[in-house]
Amino acid sequence: MRIISILFSSIVNIKDNLLPVISLSHTHACARMHTRTMNSVRCSKSSNRTLSLVFLCLLSFLNEQHTVLTLAEAKSNVYIVYMGARQHDDPELLAETHHTMLTRVLGSIEASAEAMVYSYKHGFSGFAAKLTKAQAQAISELPTVLQVIPNLFHKLQTTRSWDYLQLSSCSTTNVLHKSKMGNGVIIGLIDTGIWPESQVFRDEGLGPIPSRWRGICESGELFNTRMTCNRKLIGARYFIKGLQAEYGQPYNSTEYQECLSPRDRLGHGTSTSSIACGSFVANVSYNGLGVGTVRGGAPLARLAMYKVCWNLYGGGVCTGADILKAFDEAIHDGVDVLSLSIAPDLPFPDLEIHNGISIGAYHAVAKGITVVCAAGNAGPSAQTIQNTSPWIITVAASTIDRSFPTPITLGNNWTTMGQAMFTGKDTGFINLVYPEVPELLSPRHCESLTPNDTWLAGNVALCFTSNSNQNAVEDAAWSVKDIGCSGLIIAINPSRSLHSCDDNFPCVQVSYEIGTQILYYIRSTRNPLVRIRPSKTHLGRPVSTNVAYFSSRGPSSISPAILKPDVAAPGVHILAAVSPHNPEIAYKFLSGTSMATPHVSGIVALLKSLHPDWSPAAIKSALVTTAWTTDPSGEPVFAEGEPMKLADPFDYGGGIVNSNRAADPGLVYDMGTADYIQYLCAMGNNNSAISQLTEHPTFCPIKQPSILDVNLPSITIPTLGNSTTLTRTVTNVGAVNSRYVAIIEPPRGITIAVKPNTLIFNSMIKTISFTVRVSSTQKVSTGYSFGSLTWTDGMHTVRSPISVRTEIVESYD
């Protein structure tokens, strides 16, 4: 599959719509007419006819001169014309090429020299020039031009997650630019639809839709494809027949405030799409917080939306039938990546062949489409991980190094710092109360506050949570707000998931320790007072990176020997586009593995652009084996929970996704259909069931294969007795002549031997298999312990996480 790629340097997409192109072909036509006319003057016997032709050409020529004059007088701005990597090493020749191109559009060498601002001729090819919108559009359509970008003003701050992942648009050396920002790659999202009018889905400067695209834009309620789809949003479909059949009656879109079309009324699909591949939009914030430029991970990738989730029972409901139909159409349409921020409900299907997402994903992967899915939001308990098939990239959610400090000052002038997204006015000092109860009764937690607590009116209330159920706390906040409460201070277990409240109602989050100190002040003061000031945005240290409290955890309950999640990505307080039910709010902070998933989908698009021949398994391997096990600055990653602990592979898989290293992993653990069949056989599926999935007769070996031999980029042994031996195969995708040596960090109480412990690749040897013997020195059954196996050539570190649990069978005499 040919992937067309475009790379451009930092800066944002064209902000305003360009004017219609003024074609240069008119000048050439007139010149041809002039040549023919002069020949007629010399040769024709009908001089009157000749003079008429000359007169018509003269009128045409004068009219064109008037047009050019009008263009010259139009307002000009600086635009950056990006032409990609240099085609040769002669900078002077490049500069001459740039001037020639500009001269072609502006009409003269003098105009070109006057308009030229910079010629980019060393790191890449392109130039900056003063152009009108029409001239910029004309240049953007020239075959050697990849992108035309306006020269907008920039600030040092951006929406943080991509800078945190070291994918700044200001860098010319990271994978964002090496992969040409994913141009030509098509990302399909199976979600709640899309709000196409959002600025993040503009198509200014993008080239034609890839010719291999076979999808459509489907019209429906409030969705006219002639007005909504463009060169960015190239496909939009909706599927509801499965829901209607299950529901037993036609879907009442009016009752549920929905649209029978690809339009997104819930906002979820709009958000995930903007994170995956949204275009650059400058000066975005949520009520002044997190100010910067919002964009997707692959801002030049194309987008196709498959709406399968509908507003029902107060949330998004998606049926397996509709999801599978979306997979079916997406495979036909020609997407390169599929992103699903969807997961099955608990309890999970017992086998992959009973799971619609897993089935659809299998067929997509078999066609070379990488499928990225959410890990789920059922954490922090173990074995809550979802979307566990080995052919899926499963994504956990982590925080980033951004916080929103909110000062709380008590009446005794003691000030502490809480966390909130409070953008209202300084409250000044007002009464502070706590819901006291008689000593023999259970304490009242935040979740128990109701509209009947009218005594809270005019006061700020302190409350303690009994758990970290975000919905329960936010419901309580709405309840007390409606009765006139002036604010809420929420004491909660340490977590970076804020309980934000709309309409500038202050919901400030503090730790139990700080909450206890505030409670002591209330109980020891006759007239306790508190002042809450607006939140501010803080970036960088000392804010740490954590695996989010809600993020589902491994090990997998379906297949414990398959490490899940695969990687983690930012999924807490991500500023993303939403369906603007309030016209003044087009972007909001959102949290969930739903937000983490499109981060990885965008990165996968960059890798697909850079390595179009890589299989989905190779891409997954590159992500897992190169991920950060610390945060990007080298600090440890913790997993939020009760208690908080250092993160391990069941929290974040290989680690925090590191796209720059994944672009050059050195070695990959590749897999194909035969490997997935081996997995299905090892899981005990019968031949008939597997044949239905693979669409051709399949027969498992008489001796059931070991699931430990599935060629994963990780090693997970859920039941180790004395010892076991497993096999892995690596493929060299780096330098042809390479030598890798093994570095082993064994889990506690475990010994590991690798044979061979040195791998030598050359032009004849690109793939090498090795064995790993894992032995336990434990005398009792244990929980999981963790380590790693790393192959290194001095430049690359190909790290596979290892998880082992010793299990000694008890005797029963």
Coordinates of N, CA, C and O in Angstrom, one line a residue, residues 448-552:
S448 N -22.6 11.8 49.5 CA -23.9 11.8 50.2 C -24.6 13.1 50.2 O -25.7 13.2 50.7
L449 N -23.9 14.2 49.8 CA -24.5 15.5 49.7 C -25.6 15.6 48.7 O -25.5 15.1 47.6
T450 N -26.7 16.2 49.1 CA -27.9 16.2 48.2 C -28.5 17.6 48.2 O -28.1 18.5 49.1
P451 N -29.5 17.9 47.4 CA -30.1 19.2 47.4 C -30.9 19.5 48.7 O -31.3 20.6 48.9
N452 N -31.1 18.4 49.5 CA -31.8 18.7 50.8 C -30.8 19.3 51.8 O -31.3 19.8 52.9
D453 N -29.5 19.4 51.5 CA -28.6 20.0 52.5 C -28.6 21.5 52.3 O -27.6 22.1 51.9
T454 N -29.8 22.1 52.5 CA -29.9 23.6 52.3 C -29.0 24.4 53.2 O -28.8 25.6 52.9
W455 N -28.6 23.9 54.3 CA -27.8 24.6 55.2 C -26.4 25.0 54.6 O -25.7 25.8 55.2
L456 N -26.1 24.3 53.5 CA -24.8 24.6 52.8 C -24.9 26.0 52.0 O -23.9 26.5 51.6
A457 N -26.1 26.5 51.8 CA -26.2 27.7 51.0 C -25.4 28.8 51.5 O -25.4 29.1 52.7
G458 N -24.6 29.4 50.6 CA -23.8 30.6 50.9 C -22.5 30.2 51.6 O -21.7 31.1 51.9
N459 N -22.2 28.9 51.8 CA -21.0 28.5 52.4 C -20.1 27.7 51.4 O -20.6 27.2 50.4
V460 N -18.8 27.5 51.8 CA -18.0 26.6 51.1 C -17.9 25.3 52.0 O -17.7 25.4 53.3
A461 N -18.1 24.1 51.4 CA -18.2 22.9 52.2 C -16.9 22.1 52.0 O -16.4 22.0 50.9
L462 N -16.4 21.5 53.1 CA -15.3 20.6 53.1 C -16.0 19.2 53.2 O -16.9 18.9 54.0
C463 N -15.6 18.2 52.3 CA -16.0 16.9 52.4 C -14.9 15.9 52.0 O -14.0 16.3 51.4
F464 N -15.1 14.7 52.5 CA -14.1 13.6 52.3 C -14.8 12.6 51.4 O -16.0 12.2 51.6
T465 N -14.1 12.1 50.4 CA -14.7 11.0 49.5 C -14.5 9.6 50.2 O -13.5 9.4 50.9
S466 N -15.4 8.8 49.9 CA -15.2 7.4 50.3 C -14.5 6.6 49.2 O -14.0 5.5 49.5
N467 N -14.5 7.1 48.0 CA -13.8 6.4 46.9 C -13.5 7.5 45.9 O -13.8 8.7 46.1
S468 N -12.9 7.1 44.8 CA -12.5 8.0 43.7 C -13.5 8.0 42.5 O -13.1 8.1 41.4
N469 N -14.7 7.7 42.8 CA -15.7 7.7 41.8 C -16.0 9.1 41.3 O -16.7 9.9 42.0
Q470 N -15.5 9.5 40.2 CA -15.5 10.9 39.7 C -17.0 11.3 39.5 O -17.4 12.4 39.8
N471 N -17.8 10.4 38.9 CA -19.2 10.8 38.7 C -19.9 11.1 39.9 O -20.7 12.1 40.0
A472 N -19.7 10.3 41.0 CA -20.4 10.5 42.3 C -20.0 11.9 42.9 O -20.9 12.6 43.4
V473 N -18.8 12.2 42.8 CA -18.3 13.5 43.4 C -18.9 14.7 42.6 O -19.3 15.7 43.1
E474 N -18.9 14.6 41.2 CA -19.4 15.6 40.4 C -20.9 15.8 40.6 O -21.4 16.9 40.6
D475 N -21.6 14.7 40.8 CA -23.0 14.8 41.1 C -23.3 15.5 42.4 O -24.2 16.3 42.5
A476 N -22.4 15.2 43.4 CA -22.6 15.9 44.6 C -22.3 17.4 44.5 O -23.0 18.3 45.0
A477 N -21.3 17.7 43.6 CA -21.0 19.2 43.4 C -22.2 19.9 42.8 O -22.5 21.0 43.1
W478 N -22.8 19.2 41.8 CA -24.0 19.8 41.1 C -25.1 20.0 42.1 O -25.8 21.0 42.1
S479 N -25.3 19.0 43.0 CA -26.4 19.1 44.0 C -26.2 20.3 44.9 O -27.1 21.1 45.2
V480 N -25.0 20.5 45.5 CA -24.8 21.6 46.4 C -24.7 22.9 45.7 O -25.1 23.9 46.3
K481 N -24.3 22.9 44.5 CA -24.3 24.2 43.7 C -25.7 24.7 43.5 O -26.0 25.9 43.6
D482 N -26.6 23.7 43.2 CA -28.0 24.1 42.9 C -28.7 24.7 44.1 O -29.7 25.4 44.0
I483 N -28.3 24.4 45.3 CA -28.9 25.0 46.5 C -28.2 26.2 47.0 O -28.5 26.7 48.1
G484 N -27.2 26.7 46.2 CA -26.6 27.9 46.6 C -25.3 27.8 47.3 O -24.7 28.8 47.9
C485 N -24.7 26.6 47.4 CA -23.4 26.4 48.0 C -22.4 27.2 47.2 O -22.4 27.2 46.0
S486 N -21.4 27.8 47.9 CA -20.4 28.7 47.2 C -19.2 28.0 46.8 O -18.4 28.6 46.1
G487 N -19.0 26.7 47.1 CA -17.8 26.0 46.7 C -17.7 24.7 47.5 O -18.4 24.4 48.5
L488 N -16.8 23.9 47.0 CA -16.6 22.5 47.6 C -15.1 22.2 47.6 O -14.4 22.4 46.6
I489 N -14.6 21.9 48.8 CA -13.2 21.4 49.0 C -13.3 19.9 49.2 O -13.9 19.4 50.1
I490 N -12.7 19.1 48.2 CA -12.9 17.7 48.2 C -11.6 17.1 48.6 O -10.5 17.2 48.0
A491 N -11.6 16.3 49.7 CA -10.4 15.6 50.2 C -10.5 14.2 49.6 O -11.5 13.5 49.8
I492 N -9.5 13.8 48.9 CA -9.5 12.5 48.2 C -8.2 11.8 48.2 O -7.1 12.5 48.5
N493 N -8.2 10.5 47.9 CA -6.9 9.8 47.8 C -6.1 10.5 46.7 O -6.6 11.0 45.7
P494 N -4.7 10.4 46.8 CA -3.9 11.1 45.8 C -4.3 10.7 44.4 O -4.2 9.5 44.1
S495 N -4.6 11.6 43.5 CA -5.0 11.3 42.2 C -4.9 12.6 41.4 O -5.1 13.7 41.9
R496 N -4.5 12.5 40.1 CA -4.4 13.7 39.3 C -5.7 13.9 38.5 O -5.7 14.8 37.6
S497 N -6.7 13.1 38.7 CA -7.9 13.2 38.0 C -8.8 14.2 38.7 O -9.4 13.8 39.8
L498 N -8.9 15.4 38.2 CA -9.7 16.4 39.0 C -11.2 16.3 38.8 O -11.6 15.9 37.7
H499 N -11.9 16.6 39.8 CA -13.3 16.6 39.7 C -13.8 18.1 39.4 O -14.1 18.9 40.2
S500 N -13.7 18.4 38.1 CA -14.0 19.7 37.7 C -15.5 20.0 37.6 O -16.2 19.1 37.4
C501 N -15.8 21.2 37.8 CA -17.2 21.6 37.7 C -17.4 22.8 36.8 O -16.5 23.7 36.7
D502 N -18.4 22.7 36.0 CA -18.7 23.8 35.0 C -19.2 25.0 35.7 O -19.5 25.1 36.9
D503 N -19.4 26.1 34.9 CA -20.0 27.3 35.3 C -19.2 28.0 36.4 O -19.7 28.7 37.3
N504 N -17.9 27.7 36.4 CA -17.0 28.4 37.4 C -17.4 28.2 38.8 O -17.2 29.1 39.7
F505 N -17.9 27.0 39.1 CA -18.2 26.6 40.5 C -16.9 26.0 41.1 O -16.4 25.0 40.5
P506 N -16.3 26.5 42.2 CA -15.0 26.0 42.6 C -15.2 24.6 43.3 O -15.8 24.5 44.4
C507 N -14.6 23.6 42.7 CA -14.4 22.3 43.3 C -12.9 22.0 43.4 O -12.3 21.7 42.4
V508 N -12.4 22.2 44.5 CA -11.0 22.2 44.7 C -10.6 20.8 45.4 O -11.2 20.5 46.4
Q509 N -9.6 20.2 44.8 CA -9.2 18.9 45.3 C -8.0 19.0 46.2 O -7.0 19.6 45.8
V510 N -8.0 18.3 47.3 CA -6.8 18.3 48.2 C -6.6 16.8 48.7 O -7.5 16.0 48.5
S511 N -5.5 16.5 49.3 CA -5.3 15.2 49.8 C -6.0 15.0 51.1 O -6.4 16.0 51.7
Y512 N -6.1 13.8 51.6 CA -6.7 13.5 52.9 C -5.9 14.2 54.0 O -6.5 14.7 54.9
E513 N -4.6 14.3 53.8 CA -3.8 14.9 54.9 C -4.2 16.4 55.0 O -4.4 16.9 56.1
I514 N -4.2 17.1 53.8 CA -4.6 18.5 53.8 C -6.0 18.7 54.3 O -6.4 19.6 55.1
G515 N -6.9 17.8 53.8 CA -8.3 17.9 54.3 C -8.4 17.8 55.8 O -9.3 18.4 56.4
T516 N -7.6 16.9 56.4 CA -7.7 16.7 57.8 C -7.2 18.0 58.5 O -7.8 18.4 59.6
Q517 N -6.2 18.6 58.0 CA -5.8 19.9 58.6 C -6.8 21.0 58.5 O -7.0 21.8 59.4
I518 N -7.5 21.0 57.3 CA -8.6 22.0 57.2 C -9.7 21.7 58.2 O -10.3 22.6 58.8
L519 N -10.1 20.4 58.3 CA -11.1 20.0 59.3 C -10.7 20.4 60.7 O -11.6 20.8 61.5
Y520 N -9.5 20.2 61.1 CA -9.0 20.6 62.4 C -9.2 22.1 62.6 O -9.7 22.6 63.7
Y521 N -8.9 22.9 61.6 CA -9.2 24.4 61.6 C -10.7 24.6 61.9 O -11.0 25.5 62.7
I522 N -11.5 24.0 61.1 CA -13.0 24.2 61.3 C -13.4 23.9 62.7 O -14.2 24.7 63.3
R523 N -13.0 22.8 63.2 CA -13.4 22.4 64.6 C -12.8 23.2 65.7 O -13.3 23.1 66.8
S524 N -11.7 23.9 65.4 CA -11.1 24.6 66.5 C -11.3 26.1 66.3 O -10.7 26.9 67.1
T525 N -12.2 26.5 65.4 CA -12.4 28.0 65.2 C -13.9 28.3 65.3 O -14.7 27.5 64.8
R526 N -14.2 29.4 65.9 CA -15.6 29.7 66.1 C -16.2 30.1 64.8 O -17.4 29.7 64.5
N527 N -15.6 30.9 64.0 CA -16.1 31.3 62.7 C -15.1 31.0 61.6 O -14.4 31.9 61.1
P528 N -15.0 29.8 61.2 CA -14.1 29.4 60.1 C -14.4 30.1 58.8 O -15.6 30.1 58.4
L529 N -13.4 30.6 58.2 CA -13.5 31.2 56.9 C -12.5 30.6 55.9 O -11.5 30.1 56.3
V530 N -12.8 30.8 54.6 CA -11.9 30.3 53.6 C -12.0 31.2 52.3 O -13.1 31.8 52.1
R531 N -10.9 31.3 51.6 CA -10.8 32.1 50.4 C -10.3 31.2 49.3 O -9.2 30.6 49.5
I532 N -10.9 31.1 48.2 CA -10.5 30.3 47.0 C -10.2 31.2 45.9 O -11.0 32.0 45.4
R533 N -8.9 31.2 45.4 CA -8.5 32.0 44.2 C -8.5 31.2 43.0 O -8.5 29.9 43.0
P534 N -8.6 31.8 41.8 CA -8.7 31.1 40.5 C -7.4 30.2 40.3 O -6.3 30.5 40.8
S535 N -7.6 29.1 39.6 CA -6.6 28.2 39.2 C -5.7 28.8 38.2 O -6.0 29.7 37.4
K536 N -4.4 28.4 38.2 CA -3.5 28.7 37.1 C -2.9 27.5 36.5 O -3.0 26.4 37.1
T537 N -2.2 27.6 35.4 CA -1.6 26.5 34.7 C -0.1 26.4 35.0 O 0.6 27.4 34.9
H538 N 0.3 25.2 35.5 CA 1.8 25.0 35.8 C 2.3 23.9 34.9 O 1.6 22.8 34.8
L539 N 3.4 24.1 34.3 CA 4.0 23.1 33.4 C 5.4 22.6 34.0 O 6.2 23.5 34.5
G540 N 5.7 21.4 33.8 CA 7.0 20.9 34.2 C 7.1 20.5 35.7 O 6.2 20.3 36.4
R541 N 8.4 20.3 36.1 CA 8.6 20.0 37.5 C 8.1 21.0 38.4 O 8.0 22.2 38.1
P542 N 7.6 20.6 39.6 CA 7.8 19.2 40.2 C 6.7 18.3 39.9 O 6.5 17.3 40.7
V543 N 5.8 18.5 38.9 CA 4.7 17.7 38.6 C 5.2 16.3 38.1 O 5.9 16.3 37.1
S544 N 4.8 15.2 38.7 CA 5.2 13.9 38.3 C 4.3 13.3 37.3 O 3.2 13.7 37.1
T545 N 4.8 12.2 36.7 CA 3.9 11.4 35.8 C 3.4 10.2 36.5 O 4.2 9.4 37.2
N546 N 2.1 9.9 36.5 CA 1.5 8.8 37.1 C 0.6 8.0 36.1 O 0.1 8.6 35.1
V547 N 0.5 6.7 36.3 CA -0.6 6.0 35.6 C -1.9 6.4 36.3 O -2.0 6.3 37.6
A548 N -2.9 6.8 35.6 CA -4.1 7.3 36.1 C -4.9 6.3 37.0 O -4.8 5.1 36.7
Y549 N -5.5 6.8 38.0 CA -6.3 5.9 39.0 C -7.3 5.1 38.2 O -7.4 3.9 38.5
F550 N -8.0 5.6 37.2 CA -9.1 4.9 36.6 C -8.6 3.9 35.5 O -9.3 3.1 35.1
S551 N -7.3 4.0 35.1 CA -6.8 3.2 34.0 C -6.9 1.7 34.4 O -6.3 1.3 35.4
S552 N -7.5 0.9 33.6 CA -7.6 -0.5 33.9 C -6.2 -1.2 33.9 O -5.3 -0.8 33.2

